Amino acid sequence: DAGVIQSPRHEVTEMGQEVTLRCKPISGHDYLFWYRQTMMRGLELLIYFNNNVPIDDSGMPEDRFSAKMPNASFSTLKIQPSEPRDSAVYFCASSGGLAKNIQYFGAGTRLSVL
Amino acid sequence: AQSVAQPEDQVNVAEGNPLTVKCTYSVSGNPYLFWYVQYPNRGLQFLLKYITGDNLVKGSYGFEAEFNKSQTSFHLKKPSALVSDSALYFCAVRDTGGFKTIFGAGTRLFVKA
């Protein structure tokens, strides 16, 4: 398996623009997690899904952030409109099957909002 | 609410010496505890976990961790450090009620040759 795949790896955008981050989890995994990592706040859980259904979105900072999982092999995290304080590295992780307690992380998307 | 603390921002150790990276936690009920490692420009990688059973857990790359319920600690250890162990280490906790995992702030480990 190729692991968790995130795209793009880097994104530079201007304040006010819409940003969409993408994630393909490991095949067969039924949990998907979105995290944000910054120097100031560390690694924060934004939202997680089980069987494509959002279970806990209490970490989503505000209404500008939304996440969807239309099927078991794809998820998006959208920021609209983006702000400079959204600059961070966003990670997607998945878990499931016999390794349901272990999260496998993607390489992350480094977002810079100018 | 669950929480995890890593009291050291950085740990420095000489190659060949033992290393310890500290972690304490707070959770209602029985904890699930994890250690992950992050190398530059990479995602986190799983090292080891404690779910139940023996308090001493062995993981990848020669790492181990000891669960201490009375001290609510889960320190990461390795008998002999390697330069290649230099990375950012995260302790994480979740309770048995769900899959929401809380990560500590991370401890940067420097192993000097």
PDB file of C-alpha atoms in Angstrom:
ATOM      1  CA  ASP A   1       0.000   0.000   0.000  1.00  0.00           C
ATOM      2  CA  ALA A   2       1.213   3.514  -0.770  1.00  0.00           C
ATOM      3  CA  GLY A   3       0.175   4.814   2.612  1.00  0.00           C
ATOM      4  CA  VAL A   4      -1.903   7.908   3.242  1.00  0.00           C
ATOM      5  CA  ILE A   5      -1.625  10.267   0.299  1.00  0.00           C
ATOM      6  CA  GLN A   6      -2.120  13.992   0.659  1.00  0.00           C
ATOM      7  CA  SER A   7      -2.192  16.644  -2.015  1.00  0.00           C
ATOM      8  CA  PRO A   8      -0.902  19.159  -2.667  1.00  0.00           C
ATOM      9  CA  ARG A   9       2.333  18.963  -0.638  1.00  0.00           C
ATOM     10  CA  HIS A  10       2.663  22.711  -0.679  1.00  0.00           C
ATOM     11  CA  GLU A  11       0.065  25.402  -1.195  1.00  0.00           C
ATOM     12  CA  VAL A  12       0.621  29.123  -1.331  1.00  0.00           C
ATOM     13  CA  THR A  13      -2.399  31.340  -1.605  1.00  0.00           C
ATOM     14  CA  GLU A  14      -3.549  34.835  -0.902  1.00  0.00           C
ATOM     15  CA  MET A  15      -5.793  35.877   1.922  1.00  0.00           C
ATOM     16  CA  GLY A  16      -9.441  35.482   1.027  1.00  0.00           C
ATOM     17  CA  GLN A  17      -8.947  32.656  -1.434  1.00  0.00           C
ATOM     18  CA  GLU A  18     -10.505  29.228  -1.076  1.00  0.00           C
ATOM     19  CA  VAL A  19      -8.132  26.375  -0.282  1.00  0.00           C
ATOM     20  CA  THR A  20      -8.900  22.677  -0.651  1.00  0.00           C
ATOM     21  CA  LEU A  21      -6.668  20.003   0.816  1.00  0.00           C
ATOM     22  CA  ARG A  22      -7.090  16.386  -0.235  1.00  0.00           C
ATOM     23  CA  CYS A  23      -6.477  13.050   1.395  1.00  0.00           C
ATOM     24  CA  LYS A  24      -6.612   9.446   0.292  1.00  0.00           C
ATOM     25  CA  PRO A  25      -6.557   7.071   3.289  1.00  0.00           C
ATOM     26  CA  ILE A  26      -5.104   3.606   3.357  1.00  0.00           C
ATOM     27  CA  SER A  27      -7.443   1.151   1.704  1.00  0.00           C
ATOM     28  CA  GLY A  28      -9.562  -0.695   4.256  1.00  0.00           C
ATOM     29  CA  HIS A  29      -9.162   1.893   6.984  1.00  0.00           C
ATOM     30  CA  ASP A  30     -12.448   3.168   8.379  1.00  0.00           C
ATOM     31  CA  TYR A  31     -11.168   6.084  10.477  1.00  0.00           C
ATOM     32  CA  LEU A  32      -9.827   9.297   9.002  1.00  0.00           C
ATOM     33  CA  PHE A  33      -8.373  12.206  10.955  1.00  0.00           C
ATOM     34  CA  TRP A  34      -7.426  15.767  10.017  1.00  0.00           C
ATOM     35  CA  TYR A  35      -4.778  17.551  12.110  1.00  0.00           C
ATOM     36  CA  ARG A  36      -3.150  20.958  12.003  1.00  0.00           C
ATOM     37  CA  GLN A  37       0.423  21.509  13.200  1.00  0.00           C
ATOM     38  CA  THR A  38       1.853  24.908  14.117  1.00  0.00           C
ATOM     39  CA  MET A  39       4.765  25.984  16.250  1.00  0.00           C
ATOM     40  CA  MET A  40       2.500  27.841  18.634  1.00  0.00           C
ATOM     41  CA  ARG A  41      -0.277  25.296  19.103  1.00  0.00           C
ATOM     42  CA  GLY A  42       1.431  22.008  18.296  1.00  0.00           C
ATOM     43  CA  LEU A  43      -0.601  19.212  16.738  1.00  0.00           C
ATOM     44  CA  GLU A  44      -4.347  19.765  16.951  1.00  0.00           C
ATOM     45  CA  LEU A  45      -7.084  17.357  15.956  1.00  0.00           C
ATOM     46  CA  LEU A  46      -9.570  19.200  13.747  1.00  0.00           C
ATOM     47  CA  ILE A  47     -12.070  16.474  12.895  1.00  0.00           C
ATOM     48  CA  TYR A  48     -12.317  12.752  12.512  1.00  0.00           C
ATOM     49  CA  PHE A  49     -14.593  10.446  10.527  1.00  0.00           C
ATOM     50  CA  ASN A  50     -15.689   6.869  10.994  1.00  0.00           C
ATOM     51  CA  ASN A  51     -17.127   5.075   7.974  1.00  0.00           C
ATOM     52  CA  ASN A  52     -17.298   8.428   6.154  1.00  0.00           C
ATOM     53  CA  VAL A  53     -19.394  10.034   8.910  1.00  0.00           C
ATOM     54  CA  PRO A  54     -17.977  12.947  10.950  1.00  0.00           C
ATOM     55  CA  ILE A  55     -17.771  11.851  14.578  1.00  0.00           C
ATOM     56  CA  ASP A  56     -16.072  14.768  16.320  1.00  0.00           C
ATOM     57  CA  ASP A  57     -15.549  18.170  14.737  1.00  0.00           C
ATOM     58  CA  SER A  58     -15.008  20.069  17.967  1.00  0.00           C
ATOM     59  CA  GLY A  59     -11.500  21.004  16.868  1.00  0.00           C
ATOM     60  CA  MET A  60     -12.589  22.817  13.714  1.00  0.00           C
ATOM     61  CA  PRO A  61     -11.584  26.396  14.469  1.00  0.00           C
ATOM     62  CA  GLU A  62     -14.512  28.214  12.887  1.00  0.00           C
ATOM     63  CA  ASP A  63     -17.072  28.145  10.118  1.00  0.00           C
ATOM     64  CA  ARG A  64     -14.456  28.953   7.524  1.00  0.00           C
ATOM     65  CA  PHE A  65     -13.284  25.357   7.858  1.00  0.00           C
ATOM     66  CA  SER A  66     -15.243  22.423   6.489  1.00  0.00           C
ATOM     67  CA  ALA A  67     -14.400  18.780   5.889  1.00  0.00           C
ATOM     68  CA  LYS A  68     -16.096  16.116   3.852  1.00  0.00           C
ATOM     69  CA  MET A  69     -15.644  12.447   3.171  1.00  0.00           C
ATOM     70  CA  PRO A  70     -17.817  11.519   0.204  1.00  0.00           C
ATOM     71  CA  ASN A  71     -16.492   7.949   0.086  1.00  0.00           C
ATOM     72  CA  ALA A  72     -14.090   5.614   1.855  1.00  0.00           C
ATOM     73  CA  SER A  73     -11.138   6.586  -0.306  1.00  0.00           C
ATOM     74  CA  PHE A  74     -11.278  10.367  -0.327  1.00  0.00           C
ATOM     75  CA  SER A  75     -11.601  13.308   2.024  1.00  0.00           C
ATOM     76  CA  THR A  76     -11.231  17.065   1.674  1.00  0.00           C
ATOM     77  CA  LEU A  77     -10.556  19.895   4.083  1.00  0.00           C
ATOM     78  CA  LYS A  78     -11.662  23.254   2.772  1.00  0.00           C
ATOM     79  CA  ILE A  79     -10.886  26.721   4.074  1.00  0.00           C
ATOM     80  CA  GLN A  80     -12.998  29.551   2.719  1.00  0.00           C
ATOM     81  CA  PRO A  81     -11.981  32.325   2.960  1.00  0.00           C
ATOM     82  CA  SER A  82      -8.398  31.664   4.003  1.00  0.00           C
ATOM     83  CA  GLU A  83      -6.517  33.935   6.414  1.00  0.00           C
ATOM     84  CA  PRO A  84      -2.804  34.280   7.207  1.00  0.00           C
ATOM     85  CA  ARG A  85      -3.338  32.645  10.612  1.00  0.00           C
ATOM     86  CA  ASP A  86      -4.401  29.469   8.810  1.00  0.00           C
ATOM     87  CA  SER A  87      -0.807  28.988   7.691  1.00  0.00           C
ATOM     88  CA  ALA A  88       0.274  25.612   9.051  1.00  0.00           C
ATOM     89  CA  VAL A  89       1.019  22.043   8.096  1.00  0.00           C
ATOM     90  CA  TYR A  90      -2.152  20.003   7.735  1.00  0.00           C
ATOM     91  CA  PHE A  91      -1.944  16.260   8.226  1.00  0.00           C
ATOM     92  CA  CYS A  92      -4.359  13.540   7.347  1.00  0.00           C
ATOM     93  CA  ALA A  93      -4.173  10.182   9.115  1.00  0.00           C
ATOM     94  CA  SER A  94      -6.116   6.956   8.872  1.00  0.00           C
ATOM     95  CA  SER A  95      -6.570   3.846  10.979  1.00  0.00           C
ATOM     96  CA  GLY A  96      -8.602   0.672  10.870  1.00  0.00           C
ATOM     97  CA  GLY A  97      -8.743  -3.055  10.626  1.00  0.00           C
ATOM     98  CA  LEU A  98      -6.341  -4.975  12.848  1.00  0.00           C
ATOM     99  CA  ALA A  99      -4.378  -1.767  13.411  1.00  0.00           C
ATOM    100  CA  LYS A 100      -7.318   0.357  14.433  1.00  0.00           C
ATOM    101  CA  ASN A 101      -5.398   1.849  17.356  1.00  0.00           C
ATOM    102  CA  ILE A 102      -2.508   3.035  15.212  1.00  0.00           C
ATOM    103  CA  GLN A 103      -2.799   6.150  13.101  1.00  0.00           C
ATOM    104  CA  TYR A 104      -0.893   6.273   9.836  1.00  0.00           C
ATOM    105  CA  PHE A 105      -0.043   9.814   8.795  1.00  0.00           C
ATOM    106  CA  GLY A 106       0.360  11.330   5.387  1.00  0.00           C
ATOM    107  CA  ALA A 107       3.307  13.550   4.554  1.00  0.00           C
ATOM    108  CA  GLY A 108       1.230  16.672   5.140  1.00  0.00           C
ATOM    109  CA  THR A 109       0.299  19.787   3.207  1.00  0.00           C
ATOM    110  CA  ARG A 110       2.232  22.935   4.041  1.00  0.00           C
ATOM    111  CA  LEU A 111      -0.160  25.853   3.623  1.00  0.00           C
ATOM    112  CA  SER A 112       1.011  29.433   3.412  1.00  0.00           C
ATOM    113  CA  VAL A 113      -1.606  32.169   3.271  1.00  0.00           C
ATOM    114  CA  LEU A 114      -0.125  35.520   2.300  1.00  0.00           C
TER     115      LEU A 114
ATOM    116  CA  ALA B   1     -10.999  15.944  29.573  1.00  0.00           C
ATOM    117  CA  GLN B   2      -7.908  14.103  28.511  1.00  0.00           C
ATOM    118  CA  SER B   3      -4.539  15.810  28.343  1.00  0.00           C
ATOM    119  CA  VAL B   4      -0.895  14.964  27.937  1.00  0.00           C
ATOM    120  CA  ALA B   5       2.213  16.836  29.013  1.00  0.00           C
ATOM    121  CA  GLN B   6       5.757  16.579  27.761  1.00  0.00           C
ATOM    122  CA  PRO B   7       7.735  18.672  30.235  1.00  0.00           C
ATOM    123  CA  GLU B   8      10.915  18.944  28.169  1.00  0.00           C
ATOM    124  CA  ASP B   9      11.090  20.914  24.938  1.00  0.00           C
ATOM    125  CA  GLN B  10      14.437  19.338  24.144  1.00  0.00           C
ATOM    126  CA  VAL B  11      16.546  16.423  25.310  1.00  0.00           C
ATOM    127  CA  ASN B  12      20.238  16.188  24.509  1.00  0.00           C
ATOM    128  CA  VAL B  13      22.125  12.926  24.809  1.00  0.00           C
ATOM    129  CA  ALA B  14      25.420  11.532  23.578  1.00  0.00           C
ATOM    130  CA  GLU B  15      25.417   8.629  21.160  1.00  0.00           C
ATOM    131  CA  GLY B  16      25.598   5.325  22.991  1.00  0.00           C
ATOM    132  CA  ASN B  17      24.079   6.714  26.175  1.00  0.00           C
ATOM    133  CA  PRO B  18      20.585   5.824  27.384  1.00  0.00           C
ATOM    134  CA  LEU B  19      17.804   8.264  26.640  1.00  0.00           C
ATOM    135  CA  THR B  20      14.516   9.098  28.309  1.00  0.00           C
ATOM    136  CA  VAL B  21      11.761  11.318  26.972  1.00  0.00           C
ATOM    137  CA  LYS B  22       9.135  12.100  29.579  1.00  0.00           C
ATOM    138  CA  CYS B  23       5.359  12.072  29.299  1.00  0.00           C
ATOM    139  CA  THR B  24       2.554  12.402  31.811  1.00  0.00           C
ATOM    140  CA  TYR B  25      -1.126  12.148  31.064  1.00  0.00           C
ATOM    141  CA  SER B  26      -4.586  12.762  32.422  1.00  0.00           C
ATOM    142  CA  VAL B  27      -7.623  10.811  31.286  1.00  0.00           C
ATOM    143  CA  SER B  28     -10.841   9.582  32.763  1.00  0.00           C
ATOM    144  CA  GLY B  29     -10.922   5.846  32.766  1.00  0.00           C
ATOM    145  CA  ASN B  30      -8.265   3.588  31.344  1.00  0.00           C
ATOM    146  CA  PRO B  31      -5.840   5.256  28.967  1.00  0.00           C
ATOM    147  CA  TYR B  32      -4.600   4.237  25.579  1.00  0.00           C
ATOM    148  CA  LEU B  33      -1.083   5.683  25.307  1.00  0.00           C
ATOM    149  CA  PHE B  34       1.106   6.145  22.263  1.00  0.00           C
ATOM    150  CA  TRP B  35       4.481   7.422  21.144  1.00  0.00           C
ATOM    151  CA  TYR B  36       5.036   8.771  17.647  1.00  0.00           C
ATOM    152  CA  VAL B  37       8.160  10.171  15.999  1.00  0.00           C
ATOM    153  CA  GLN B  38       8.398  12.888  13.368  1.00  0.00           C
ATOM    154  CA  TYR B  39      11.378  13.438  11.098  1.00  0.00           C
ATOM    155  CA  PRO B  40      11.799  16.742   9.220  1.00  0.00           C
ATOM    156  CA  ASN B  41       9.176  17.360   6.539  1.00  0.00           C
ATOM    157  CA  ARG B  42       7.474  14.060   7.260  1.00  0.00           C
ATOM    158  CA  GLY B  43       4.290  12.892   8.899  1.00  0.00           C
ATOM    159  CA  LEU B  44       4.263  11.227  12.283  1.00  0.00           C
ATOM    160  CA  GLN B  45       5.260   7.574  12.519  1.00  0.00           C
ATOM    161  CA  PHE B  46       4.000   5.175  15.153  1.00  0.00           C
ATOM    162  CA  LEU B  47       6.586   3.835  17.610  1.00  0.00           C
ATOM    163  CA  LEU B  48       4.675   1.959  20.280  1.00  0.00           C
ATOM    164  CA  LYS B  49       1.470   1.815  22.267  1.00  0.00           C
ATOM    165  CA  TYR B  50       0.091   0.733  25.608  1.00  0.00           C
ATOM    166  CA  ILE B  51      -3.453  -0.586  25.652  1.00  0.00           C
ATOM    167  CA  THR B  52      -3.395  -3.178  28.409  1.00  0.00           C
ATOM    168  CA  GLY B  53      -1.131  -5.852  29.800  1.00  0.00           C
ATOM    169  CA  ASP B  54       2.543  -5.541  30.692  1.00  0.00           C
ATOM    170  CA  ASN B  55       3.592  -2.123  31.888  1.00  0.00           C
ATOM    171  CA  LEU B  56       6.783  -2.290  29.813  1.00  0.00           C
ATOM    172  CA  VAL B  57       6.029  -1.928  26.139  1.00  0.00           C
ATOM    173  CA  LYS B  58       8.571  -2.565  23.408  1.00  0.00           C
ATOM    174  CA  GLY B  59       8.332  -0.835  20.080  1.00  0.00           C
ATOM    175  CA  SER B  60      10.149  -0.019  16.877  1.00  0.00           C
ATOM    176  CA  TYR B  61      13.861   0.806  16.533  1.00  0.00           C
ATOM    177  CA  GLY B  62      14.750  -0.442  20.014  1.00  0.00           C
ATOM    178  CA  PHE B  63      12.472   1.972  21.849  1.00  0.00           C
ATOM    179  CA  GLU B  64      10.439   1.013  24.874  1.00  0.00           C
ATOM    180  CA  ALA B  65       8.112   2.768  27.273  1.00  0.00           C
ATOM    181  CA  GLU B  66       6.959   2.092  30.786  1.00  0.00           C
ATOM    182  CA  PHE B  67       3.378   2.684  31.857  1.00  0.00           C
ATOM    183  CA  ASN B  68       3.141   3.850  35.459  1.00  0.00           C
ATOM    184  CA  LYS B  69      -0.439   4.184  36.581  1.00  0.00           C
ATOM    185  CA  SER B  70       0.276   5.669  39.999  1.00  0.00           C
ATOM    186  CA  GLN B  71       2.432   8.411  38.505  1.00  0.00           C
ATOM    187  CA  THR B  72       0.291   8.713  35.357  1.00  0.00           C
ATOM    188  CA  SER B  73       3.435   8.577  33.274  1.00  0.00           C
ATOM    189  CA  PHE B  74       4.503   6.874  30.075  1.00  0.00           C
ATOM    190  CA  HIS B  75       8.175   7.706  29.557  1.00  0.00           C
ATOM    191  CA  LEU B  76       9.934   6.690  26.361  1.00  0.00           C
ATOM    192  CA  LYS B  77      13.328   5.039  26.734  1.00  0.00           C
ATOM    193  CA  LYS B  78      16.130   3.536  24.735  1.00  0.00           C
ATOM    194  CA  PRO B  79      19.223   1.854  26.226  1.00  0.00           C
ATOM    195  CA  SER B  80      21.672   3.198  23.643  1.00  0.00           C
ATOM    196  CA  ALA B  81      20.942   6.285  21.552  1.00  0.00           C
ATOM    197  CA  LEU B  82      21.877   6.650  17.899  1.00  0.00           C
ATOM    198  CA  VAL B  83      22.483   9.869  15.985  1.00  0.00           C
ATOM    199  CA  SER B  84      19.681   8.763  13.663  1.00  0.00           C
ATOM    200  CA  ASP B  85      17.258   8.879  16.621  1.00  0.00           C
ATOM    201  CA  SER B  86      17.396  12.670  16.479  1.00  0.00           C
ATOM    202  CA  ALA B  87      13.824  13.756  15.755  1.00  0.00           C
ATOM    203  CA  LEU B  88      10.666  15.181  17.295  1.00  0.00           C
ATOM    204  CA  TYR B  89       8.836  12.792  19.621  1.00  0.00           C
ATOM    205  CA  PHE B  90       5.170  13.000  20.511  1.00  0.00           C
ATOM    206  CA  CYS B  91       3.314  11.327  23.340  1.00  0.00           C
ATOM    207  CA  ALA B  92      -0.420  10.862  22.796  1.00  0.00           C
ATOM    208  CA  VAL B  93      -3.400   9.691  24.804  1.00  0.00           C
ATOM    209  CA  ARG B  94      -6.980   8.766  24.244  1.00  0.00           C
ATOM    210  CA  ASP B  95      -9.597   7.306  26.489  1.00  0.00           C
ATOM    211  CA  THR B  96     -11.492   4.148  25.758  1.00  0.00           C
ATOM    212  CA  GLY B  97     -14.665   6.034  24.888  1.00  0.00           C
ATOM    213  CA  GLY B  98     -13.697   7.068  21.401  1.00  0.00           C
ATOM    214  CA  PHE B  99     -10.933   7.703  18.949  1.00  0.00           C
ATOM    215  CA  LYS B 100     -10.165  11.341  19.723  1.00  0.00           C
ATOM    216  CA  THR B 101      -6.414  11.388  20.336  1.00  0.00           C
ATOM    217  CA  ILE B 102      -4.642  14.218  22.119  1.00  0.00           C
ATOM    218  CA  PHE B 103      -0.979  14.795  21.341  1.00  0.00           C
ATOM    219  CA  GLY B 104       1.600  16.424  23.554  1.00  0.00           C
ATOM    220  CA  ALA B 105       3.599  19.437  22.449  1.00  0.00           C
ATOM    221  CA  GLY B 106       6.492  17.266  21.389  1.00  0.00           C
ATOM    222  CA  THR B 107      10.066  16.846  22.619  1.00  0.00           C
ATOM    223  CA  ARG B 108      12.971  17.395  20.307  1.00  0.00           C
ATOM    224  CA  LEU B 109      15.697  14.810  20.803  1.00  0.00           C
ATOM    225  CA  PHE B 110      19.267  15.628  19.791  1.00  0.00           C
ATOM    226  CA  VAL B 111      21.773  12.785  19.815  1.00  0.00           C
ATOM    227  CA  LYS B 112      25.347  13.990  19.499  1.00  0.00           C
ATOM    228  CA  ALA B 113      28.020  11.808  17.939  1.00  0.00           C
TER     229      ALA B 113
END
